[in-house]
mmCIF file of C-alpha atoms in Angstrom:
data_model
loop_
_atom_site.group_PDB
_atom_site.id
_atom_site.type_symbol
_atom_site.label_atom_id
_atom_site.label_comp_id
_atom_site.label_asym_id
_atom_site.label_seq_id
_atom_site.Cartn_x
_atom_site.Cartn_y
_atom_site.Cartn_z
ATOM 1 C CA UNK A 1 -54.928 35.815 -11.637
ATOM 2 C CA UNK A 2 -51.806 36.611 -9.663
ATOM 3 C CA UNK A 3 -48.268 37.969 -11.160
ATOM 4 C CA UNK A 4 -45.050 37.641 -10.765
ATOM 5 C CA UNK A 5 -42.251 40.769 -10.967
ATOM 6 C CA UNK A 6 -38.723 40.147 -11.607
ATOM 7 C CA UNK A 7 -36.453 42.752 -10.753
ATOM 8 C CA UNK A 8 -32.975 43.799 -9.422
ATOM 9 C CA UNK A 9 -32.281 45.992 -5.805
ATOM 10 C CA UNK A 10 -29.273 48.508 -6.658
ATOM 11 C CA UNK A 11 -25.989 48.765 -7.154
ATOM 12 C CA UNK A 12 -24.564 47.143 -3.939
ATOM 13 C CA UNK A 13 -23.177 43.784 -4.141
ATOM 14 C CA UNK A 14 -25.664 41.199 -5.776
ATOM 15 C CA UNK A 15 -28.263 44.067 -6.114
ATOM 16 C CA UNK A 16 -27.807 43.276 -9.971
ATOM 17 C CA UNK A 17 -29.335 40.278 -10.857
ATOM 18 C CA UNK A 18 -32.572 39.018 -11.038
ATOM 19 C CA UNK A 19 -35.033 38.812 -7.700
ATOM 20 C CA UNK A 20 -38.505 37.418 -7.783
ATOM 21 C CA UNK A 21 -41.543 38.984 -6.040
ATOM 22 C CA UNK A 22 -45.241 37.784 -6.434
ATOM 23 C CA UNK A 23 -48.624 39.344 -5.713
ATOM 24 C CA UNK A 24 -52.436 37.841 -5.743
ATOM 25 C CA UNK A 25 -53.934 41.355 -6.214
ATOM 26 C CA UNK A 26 -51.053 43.443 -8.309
ATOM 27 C CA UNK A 27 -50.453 46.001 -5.386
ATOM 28 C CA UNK A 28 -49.043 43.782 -2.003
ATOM 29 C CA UNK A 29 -45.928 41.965 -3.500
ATOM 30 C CA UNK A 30 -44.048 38.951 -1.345
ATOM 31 C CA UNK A 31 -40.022 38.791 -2.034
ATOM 32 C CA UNK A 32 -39.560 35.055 -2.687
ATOM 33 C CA UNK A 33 -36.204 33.309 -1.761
ATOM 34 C CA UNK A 34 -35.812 34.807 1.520
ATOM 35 C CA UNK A 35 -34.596 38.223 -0.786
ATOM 36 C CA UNK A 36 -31.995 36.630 -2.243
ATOM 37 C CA UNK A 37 -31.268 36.123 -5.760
ATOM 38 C CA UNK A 38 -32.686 33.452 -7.947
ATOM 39 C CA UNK A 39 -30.774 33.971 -10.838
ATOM 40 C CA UNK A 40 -26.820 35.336 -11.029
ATOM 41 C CA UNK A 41 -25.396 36.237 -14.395
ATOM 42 C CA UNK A 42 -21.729 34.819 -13.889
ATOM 43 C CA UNK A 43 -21.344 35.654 -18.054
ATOM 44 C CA UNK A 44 -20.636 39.357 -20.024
ATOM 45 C CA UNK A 45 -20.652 41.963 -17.474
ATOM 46 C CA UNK A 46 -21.357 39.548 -14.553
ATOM 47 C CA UNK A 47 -24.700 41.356 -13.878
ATOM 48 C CA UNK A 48 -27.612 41.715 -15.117
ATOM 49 C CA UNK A 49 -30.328 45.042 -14.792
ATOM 50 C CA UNK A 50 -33.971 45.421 -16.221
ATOM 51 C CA UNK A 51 -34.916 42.388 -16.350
ATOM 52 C CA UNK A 52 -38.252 41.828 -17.835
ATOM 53 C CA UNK A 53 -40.038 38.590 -18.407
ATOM 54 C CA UNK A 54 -42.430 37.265 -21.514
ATOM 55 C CA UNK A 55 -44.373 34.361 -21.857
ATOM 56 C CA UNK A 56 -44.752 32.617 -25.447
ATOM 57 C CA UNK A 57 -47.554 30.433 -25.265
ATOM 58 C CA UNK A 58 -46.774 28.540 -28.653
ATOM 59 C CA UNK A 59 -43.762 26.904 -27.445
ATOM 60 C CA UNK A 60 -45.589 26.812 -23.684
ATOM 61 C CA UNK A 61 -41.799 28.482 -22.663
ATOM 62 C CA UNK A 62 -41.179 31.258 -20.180
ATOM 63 C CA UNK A 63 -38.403 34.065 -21.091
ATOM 64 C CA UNK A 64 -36.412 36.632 -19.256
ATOM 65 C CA UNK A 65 -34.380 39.450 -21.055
ATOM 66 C CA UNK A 66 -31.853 41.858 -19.445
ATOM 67 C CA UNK A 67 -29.412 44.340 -19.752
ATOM 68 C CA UNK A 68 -26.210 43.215 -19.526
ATOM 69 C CA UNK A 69 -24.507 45.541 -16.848
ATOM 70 C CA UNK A 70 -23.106 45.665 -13.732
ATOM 71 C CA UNK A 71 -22.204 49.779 -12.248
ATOM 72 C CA UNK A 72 -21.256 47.860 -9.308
ATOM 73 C CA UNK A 73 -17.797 47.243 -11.152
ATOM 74 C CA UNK A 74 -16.788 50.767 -10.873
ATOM 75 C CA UNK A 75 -16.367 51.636 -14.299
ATOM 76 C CA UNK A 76 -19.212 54.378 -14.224
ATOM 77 C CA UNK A 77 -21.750 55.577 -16.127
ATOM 78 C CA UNK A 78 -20.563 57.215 -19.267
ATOM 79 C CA UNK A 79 -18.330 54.119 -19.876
ATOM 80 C CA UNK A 80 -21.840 52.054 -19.656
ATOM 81 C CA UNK A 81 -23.022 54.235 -21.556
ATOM 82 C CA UNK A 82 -20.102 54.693 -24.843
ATOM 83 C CA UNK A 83 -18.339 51.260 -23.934
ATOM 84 C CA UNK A 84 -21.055 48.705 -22.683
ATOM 85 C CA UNK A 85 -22.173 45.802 -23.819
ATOM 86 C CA UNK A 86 -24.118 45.323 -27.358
ATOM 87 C CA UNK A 87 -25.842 41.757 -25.800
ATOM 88 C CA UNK A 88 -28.744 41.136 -23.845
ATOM 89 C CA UNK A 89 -28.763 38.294 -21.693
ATOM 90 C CA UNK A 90 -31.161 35.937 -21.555
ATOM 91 C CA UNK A 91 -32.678 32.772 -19.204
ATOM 92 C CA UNK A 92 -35.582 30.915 -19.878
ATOM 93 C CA UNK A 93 -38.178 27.947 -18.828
ATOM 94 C CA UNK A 94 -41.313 25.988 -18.874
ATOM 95 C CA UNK A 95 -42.422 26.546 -15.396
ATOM 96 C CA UNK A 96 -40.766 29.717 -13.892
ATOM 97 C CA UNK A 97 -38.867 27.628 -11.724
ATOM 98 C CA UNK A 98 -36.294 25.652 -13.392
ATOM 99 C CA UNK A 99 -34.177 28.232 -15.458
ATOM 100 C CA UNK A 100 -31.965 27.275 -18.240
ATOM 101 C CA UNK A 101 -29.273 30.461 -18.767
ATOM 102 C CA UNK A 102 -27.864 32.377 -19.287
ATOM 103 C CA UNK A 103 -26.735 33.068 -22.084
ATOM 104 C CA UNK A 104 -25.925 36.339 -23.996
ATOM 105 C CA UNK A 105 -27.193 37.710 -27.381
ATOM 106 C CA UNK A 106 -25.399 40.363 -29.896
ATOM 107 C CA UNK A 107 -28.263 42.719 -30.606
ATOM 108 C CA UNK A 108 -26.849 46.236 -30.557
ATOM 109 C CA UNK A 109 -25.901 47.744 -33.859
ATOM 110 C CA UNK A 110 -22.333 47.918 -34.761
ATOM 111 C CA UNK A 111 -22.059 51.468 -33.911
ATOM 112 C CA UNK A 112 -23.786 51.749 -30.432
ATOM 113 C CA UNK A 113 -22.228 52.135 -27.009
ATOM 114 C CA UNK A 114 -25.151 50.315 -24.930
ATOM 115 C CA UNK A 115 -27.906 48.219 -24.808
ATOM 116 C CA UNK A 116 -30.557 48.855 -22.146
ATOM 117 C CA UNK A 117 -33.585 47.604 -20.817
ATOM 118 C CA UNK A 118 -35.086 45.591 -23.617
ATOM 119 C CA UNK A 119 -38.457 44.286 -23.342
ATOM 120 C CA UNK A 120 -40.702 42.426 -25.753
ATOM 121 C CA UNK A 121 -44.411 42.252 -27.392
ATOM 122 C CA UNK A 122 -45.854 39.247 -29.434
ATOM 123 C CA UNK A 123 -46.832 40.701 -32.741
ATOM 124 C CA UNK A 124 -49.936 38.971 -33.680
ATOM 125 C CA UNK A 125 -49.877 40.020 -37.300
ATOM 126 C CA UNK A 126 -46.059 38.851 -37.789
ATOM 127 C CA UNK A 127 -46.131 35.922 -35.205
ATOM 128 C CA UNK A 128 -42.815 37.135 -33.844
ATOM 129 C CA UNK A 129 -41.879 39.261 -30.857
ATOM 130 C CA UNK A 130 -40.743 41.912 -31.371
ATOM 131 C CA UNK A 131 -38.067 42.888 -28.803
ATOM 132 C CA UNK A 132 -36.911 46.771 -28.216
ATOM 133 C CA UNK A 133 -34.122 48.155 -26.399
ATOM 134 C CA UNK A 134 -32.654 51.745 -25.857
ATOM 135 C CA UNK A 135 -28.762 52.295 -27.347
ATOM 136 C CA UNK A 136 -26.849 55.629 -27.446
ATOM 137 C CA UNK A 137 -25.505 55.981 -30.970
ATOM 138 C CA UNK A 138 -23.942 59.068 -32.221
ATOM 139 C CA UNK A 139 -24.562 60.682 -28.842
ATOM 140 C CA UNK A 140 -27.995 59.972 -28.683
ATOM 141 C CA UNK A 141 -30.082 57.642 -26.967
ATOM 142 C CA UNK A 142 -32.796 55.636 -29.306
ATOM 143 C CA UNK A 143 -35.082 52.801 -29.336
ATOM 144 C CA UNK A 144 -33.968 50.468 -31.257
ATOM 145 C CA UNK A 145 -35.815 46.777 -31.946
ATOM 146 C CA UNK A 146 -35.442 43.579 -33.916
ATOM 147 C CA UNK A 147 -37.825 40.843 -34.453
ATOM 148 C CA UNK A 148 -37.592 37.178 -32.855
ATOM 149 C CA UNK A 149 -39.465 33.805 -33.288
ATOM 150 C CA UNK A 150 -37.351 31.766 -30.337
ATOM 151 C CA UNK A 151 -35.205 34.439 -28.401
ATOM 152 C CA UNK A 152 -32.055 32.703 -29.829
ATOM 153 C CA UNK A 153 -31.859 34.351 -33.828
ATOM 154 C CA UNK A 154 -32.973 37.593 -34.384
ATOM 155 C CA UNK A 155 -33.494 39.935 -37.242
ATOM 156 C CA UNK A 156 -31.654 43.130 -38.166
ATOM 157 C CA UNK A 157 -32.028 45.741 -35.671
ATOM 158 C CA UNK A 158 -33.947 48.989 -36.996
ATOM 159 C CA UNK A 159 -34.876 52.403 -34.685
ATOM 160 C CA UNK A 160 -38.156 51.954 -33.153
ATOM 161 C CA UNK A 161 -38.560 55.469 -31.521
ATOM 162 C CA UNK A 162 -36.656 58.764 -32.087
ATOM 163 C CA UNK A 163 -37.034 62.251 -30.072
ATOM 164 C CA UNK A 164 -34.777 65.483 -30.541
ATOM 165 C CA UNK A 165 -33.392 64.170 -26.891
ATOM 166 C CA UNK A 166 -32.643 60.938 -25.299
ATOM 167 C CA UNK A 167 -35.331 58.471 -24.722
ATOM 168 C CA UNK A 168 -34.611 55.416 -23.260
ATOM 169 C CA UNK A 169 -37.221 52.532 -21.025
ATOM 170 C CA UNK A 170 -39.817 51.849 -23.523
ATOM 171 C CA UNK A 171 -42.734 49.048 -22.427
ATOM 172 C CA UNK A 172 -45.845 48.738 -24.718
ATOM 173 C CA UNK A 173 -49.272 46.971 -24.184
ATOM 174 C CA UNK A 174 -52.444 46.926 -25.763
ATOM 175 C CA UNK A 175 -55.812 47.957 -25.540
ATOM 176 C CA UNK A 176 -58.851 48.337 -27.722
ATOM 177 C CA UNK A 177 -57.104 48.861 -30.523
ATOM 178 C CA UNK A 178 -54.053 50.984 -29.808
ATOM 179 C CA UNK A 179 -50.579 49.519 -28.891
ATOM 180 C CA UNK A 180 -49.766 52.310 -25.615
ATOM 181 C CA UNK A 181 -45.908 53.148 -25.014
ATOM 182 C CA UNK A 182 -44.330 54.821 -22.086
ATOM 183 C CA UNK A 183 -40.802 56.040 -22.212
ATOM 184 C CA UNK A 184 -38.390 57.905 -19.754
ATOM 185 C CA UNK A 185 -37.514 60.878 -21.740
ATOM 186 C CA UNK A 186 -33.794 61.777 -20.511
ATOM 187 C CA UNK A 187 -34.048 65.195 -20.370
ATOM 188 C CA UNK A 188 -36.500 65.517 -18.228
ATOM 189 C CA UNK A 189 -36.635 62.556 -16.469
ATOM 190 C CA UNK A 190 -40.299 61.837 -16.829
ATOM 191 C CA UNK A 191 -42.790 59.601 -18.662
ATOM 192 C CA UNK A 192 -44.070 60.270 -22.161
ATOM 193 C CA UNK A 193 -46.821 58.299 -23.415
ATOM 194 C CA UNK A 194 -47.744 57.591 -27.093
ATOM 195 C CA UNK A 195 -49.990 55.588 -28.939
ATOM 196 C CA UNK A 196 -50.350 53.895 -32.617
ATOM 197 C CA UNK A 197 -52.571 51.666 -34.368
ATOM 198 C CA UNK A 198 -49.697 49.552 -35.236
ATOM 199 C CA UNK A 199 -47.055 47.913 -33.260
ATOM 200 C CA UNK A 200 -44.035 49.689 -35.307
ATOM 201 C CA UNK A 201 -46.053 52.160 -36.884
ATOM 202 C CA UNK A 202 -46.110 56.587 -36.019
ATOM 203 C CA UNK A 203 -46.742 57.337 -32.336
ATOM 204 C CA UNK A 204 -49.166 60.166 -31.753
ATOM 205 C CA UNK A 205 -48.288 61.671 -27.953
ATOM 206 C CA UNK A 206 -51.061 61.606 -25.569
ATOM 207 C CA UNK A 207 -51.153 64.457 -22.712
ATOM 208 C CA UNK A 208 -50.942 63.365 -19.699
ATOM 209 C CA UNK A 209 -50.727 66.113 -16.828
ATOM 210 C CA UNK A 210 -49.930 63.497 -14.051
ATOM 211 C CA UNK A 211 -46.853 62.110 -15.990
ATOM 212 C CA UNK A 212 -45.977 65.581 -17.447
ATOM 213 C CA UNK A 213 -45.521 66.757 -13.537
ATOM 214 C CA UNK A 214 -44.163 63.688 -12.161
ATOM 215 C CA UNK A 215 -40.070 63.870 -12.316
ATOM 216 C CA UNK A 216 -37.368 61.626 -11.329
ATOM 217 C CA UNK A 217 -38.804 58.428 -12.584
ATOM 218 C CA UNK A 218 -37.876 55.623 -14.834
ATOM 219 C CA UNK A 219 -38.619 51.842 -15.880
ATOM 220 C CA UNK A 220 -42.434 52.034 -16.257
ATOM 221 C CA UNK A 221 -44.337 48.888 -16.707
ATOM 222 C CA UNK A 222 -47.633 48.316 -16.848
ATOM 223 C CA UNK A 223 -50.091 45.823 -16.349
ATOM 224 C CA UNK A 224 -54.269 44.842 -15.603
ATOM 225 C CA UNK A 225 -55.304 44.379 -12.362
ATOM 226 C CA UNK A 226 -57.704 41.340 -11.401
ATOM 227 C CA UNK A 227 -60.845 42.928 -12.410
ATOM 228 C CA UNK A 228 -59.712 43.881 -16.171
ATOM 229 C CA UNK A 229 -60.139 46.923 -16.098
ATOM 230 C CA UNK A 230 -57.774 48.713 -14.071
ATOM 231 C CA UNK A 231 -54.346 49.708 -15.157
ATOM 232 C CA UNK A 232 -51.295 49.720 -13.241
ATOM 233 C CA UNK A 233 -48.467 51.791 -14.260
ATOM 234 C CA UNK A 234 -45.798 51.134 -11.847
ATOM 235 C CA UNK A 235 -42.316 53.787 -12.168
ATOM 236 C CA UNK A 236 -39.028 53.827 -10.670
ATOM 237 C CA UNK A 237 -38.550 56.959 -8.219
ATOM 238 C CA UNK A 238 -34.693 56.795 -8.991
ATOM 239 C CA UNK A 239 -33.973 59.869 -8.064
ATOM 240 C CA UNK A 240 -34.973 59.751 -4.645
ATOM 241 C CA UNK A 241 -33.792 56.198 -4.323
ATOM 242 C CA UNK A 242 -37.667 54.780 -3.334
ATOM 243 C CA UNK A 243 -38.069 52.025 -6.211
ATOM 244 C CA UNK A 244 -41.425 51.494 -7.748
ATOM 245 C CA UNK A 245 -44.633 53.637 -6.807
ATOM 246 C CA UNK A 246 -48.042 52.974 -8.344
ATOM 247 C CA UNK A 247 -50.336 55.151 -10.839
ATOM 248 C CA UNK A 248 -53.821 53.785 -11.805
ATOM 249 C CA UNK A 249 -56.158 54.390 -15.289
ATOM 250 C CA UNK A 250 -59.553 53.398 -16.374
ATOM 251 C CA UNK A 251 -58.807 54.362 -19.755
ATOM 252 C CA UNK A 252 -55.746 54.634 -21.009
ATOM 253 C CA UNK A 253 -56.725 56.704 -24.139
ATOM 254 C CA UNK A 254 -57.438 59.946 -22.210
ATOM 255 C CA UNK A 255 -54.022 59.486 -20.552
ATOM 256 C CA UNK A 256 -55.795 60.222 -17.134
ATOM 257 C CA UNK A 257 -53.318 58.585 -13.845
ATOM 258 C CA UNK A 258 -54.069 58.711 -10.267
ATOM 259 C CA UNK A 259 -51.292 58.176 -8.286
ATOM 260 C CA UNK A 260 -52.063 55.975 -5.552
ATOM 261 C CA UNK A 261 -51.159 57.054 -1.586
ATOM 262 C CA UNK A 262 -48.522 54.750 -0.454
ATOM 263 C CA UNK A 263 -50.579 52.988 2.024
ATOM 264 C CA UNK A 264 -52.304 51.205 -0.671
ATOM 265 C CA UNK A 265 -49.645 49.407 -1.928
ATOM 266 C CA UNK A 266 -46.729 47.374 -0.785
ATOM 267 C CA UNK A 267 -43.798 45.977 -2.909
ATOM 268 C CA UNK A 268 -41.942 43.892 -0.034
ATOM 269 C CA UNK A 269 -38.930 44.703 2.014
ATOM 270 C CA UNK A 270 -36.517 44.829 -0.854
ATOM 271 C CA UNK A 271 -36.358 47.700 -2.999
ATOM 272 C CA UNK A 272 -37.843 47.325 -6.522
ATOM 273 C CA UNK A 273 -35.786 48.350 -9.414
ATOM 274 C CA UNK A 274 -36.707 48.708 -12.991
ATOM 275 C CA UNK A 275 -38.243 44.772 -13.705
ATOM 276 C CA UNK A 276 -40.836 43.382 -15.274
ATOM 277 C CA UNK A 277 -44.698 42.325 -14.044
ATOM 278 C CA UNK A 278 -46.310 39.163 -15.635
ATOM 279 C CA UNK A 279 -49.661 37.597 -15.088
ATOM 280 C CA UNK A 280 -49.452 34.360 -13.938
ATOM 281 C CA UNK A 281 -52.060 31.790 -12.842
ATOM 282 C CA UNK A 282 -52.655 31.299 -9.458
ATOM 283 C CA UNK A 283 -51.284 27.589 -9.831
ATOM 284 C CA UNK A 284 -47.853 29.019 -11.166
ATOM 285 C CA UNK A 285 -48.277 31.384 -8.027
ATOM 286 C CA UNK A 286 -48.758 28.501 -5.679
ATOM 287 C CA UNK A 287 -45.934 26.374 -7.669
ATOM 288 C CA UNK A 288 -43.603 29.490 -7.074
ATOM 289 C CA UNK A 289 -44.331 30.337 -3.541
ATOM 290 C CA UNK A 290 -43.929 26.224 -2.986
ATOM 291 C CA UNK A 291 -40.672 26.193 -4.253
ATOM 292 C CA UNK A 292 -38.729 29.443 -3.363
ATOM 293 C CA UNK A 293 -40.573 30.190 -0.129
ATOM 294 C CA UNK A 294 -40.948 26.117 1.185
ATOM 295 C CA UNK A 295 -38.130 24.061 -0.268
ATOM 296 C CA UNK A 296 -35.257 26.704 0.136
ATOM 297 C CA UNK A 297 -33.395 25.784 -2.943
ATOM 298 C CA UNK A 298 -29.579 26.281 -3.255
ATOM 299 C CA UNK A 299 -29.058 29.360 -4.894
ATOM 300 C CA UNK A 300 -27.284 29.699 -8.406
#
């Protein structure tokens, strides 16, 4: 098993589209394309952030979802946030290499001023993915999700997760049983973490002291290590401008973290953003090191 994280740098010029970095082990990452982008939104907003990527193993297809947003326009953060764009935009392929995209969506409800970070989950009981987002609507960040078979129609948008503050940076993944899901509360800038027997079903909060006393983070994600049984939560230290650090479970149900020292980890030169970590196989690693790292290809 290896994995590949997509990502974006900043808000400097370029930092806002979509970077690749692998790994063989989950915690030493290698930027691929000499740090330079491999995919440049040039529609919407002309940038992209969040971008997180999904493979659908019925139609043997590769997808990547993002935010449609670019701060490094100058318009600033409470236009974003009251005035952005209701679309997601979206790439996709058959071998992570060859990219057809973008293209945008309409997903945000009528009413809402953003549409932020979505990520997806196959629903096994539905056979559809179910893709979630955060939008501020009525002042108020949500969750929000709608359900897709092929990334291209979806189904009427409905509020996945609600708090008496702003939530916003949901990802979800699954073990024995329970469907886990970690989400930057606003207020506090930390992580809450919930779980449910159901994909859309009630949340029950799991206590976490490590998360509870961990602020200034955002854009968890979360993934198994090699040996299947060790989880990765990876978080954005935005407020001190560091990118990504790593926490690690055996279980996720007692909500117990360890966060590990820095020296045992390394995400590349480039600063990780809020992106997305999906197992590959180590052919698809050796296909995407061949490509981006050997062959040089001319850049979008």
């Amino acid at each position: 098993m290896s994995y590949l994280l997509v990502h974006f740098i900043g808000e400097e010029q370029n930092g806002e589209q979509v970077y690749f970095s692998v790994s063989q082990d989950g915690l030493h990452f290698h930027d691929l394309n000499k740090g330079l982008p491999v995919l440049k939104s040039d529609i919407g907003e002309e940038g992209v952030r969040d971008p997180f990527l999904i493979r659908d193993t019925k139609r043997g297809k590769f997808y990547i979802i993002a935010t449609d947003l670019r701060i490094e326009k100058g318009l600033g953060w409470k236009h974003a946030q009251e005035k952005g764009s209701r679309e997601i935009i979206i790439w996709e392929s058959i071998d992570l290499v060859n990219w057809e995209g973008p293209r945008a969506v309409t997903v945000g409800v009528p009413q809402a001023g953003n549409v932020w970070a979505p990520e997806a989950i196959y629903d096994e009981e539905k056979e559809a993915f179910l893709v979630f987002w955060a939008s501020k609507v009525d002042g108020k960040h949500r969750m929000y999700a709608s359900y897709t078979d092929d990334f291209k129609v979806f189904e009427e948008p409905f509020v996945y997760m609600e708090k008496d503050r702003d939530v916003i940076d949901s990802t979800v993944v699954y073990e024995d049983g329970y469907y886990y899901r970690f989400t930057k509360d606003e207020t506090t800038s930390r992580i809450l973490m919930e779980r449910s027997k159901s994909l859309t079903g009630k949340y029950e909060e799991i206590q976490s002291l490590v998360l509870e006393e961990l602020p200034g983070v955002e854009g968890p994600e979360i993934y198994l290590l090699p040996d299947g049984k060790t989880w990765c939560l990876i978080v954005d230290r935005f407020a001190e401008g560091k990118g990504y650090m790593i926490l690690q479970s055996k279980q996720l149900s007692g909500g117990d973290f360890t966060a590990l020292a820095e020296e045992a980890y390394n995400f590349g030169h480039l600063r990780k953003r809020h992106g997305g970590v999906l197992p590959i196989t180590n052919d698809e690693y050796q296909r995407l090191v061949r490509f981006f790292d050997q062959l040089n290809p001319v850049l979008p």
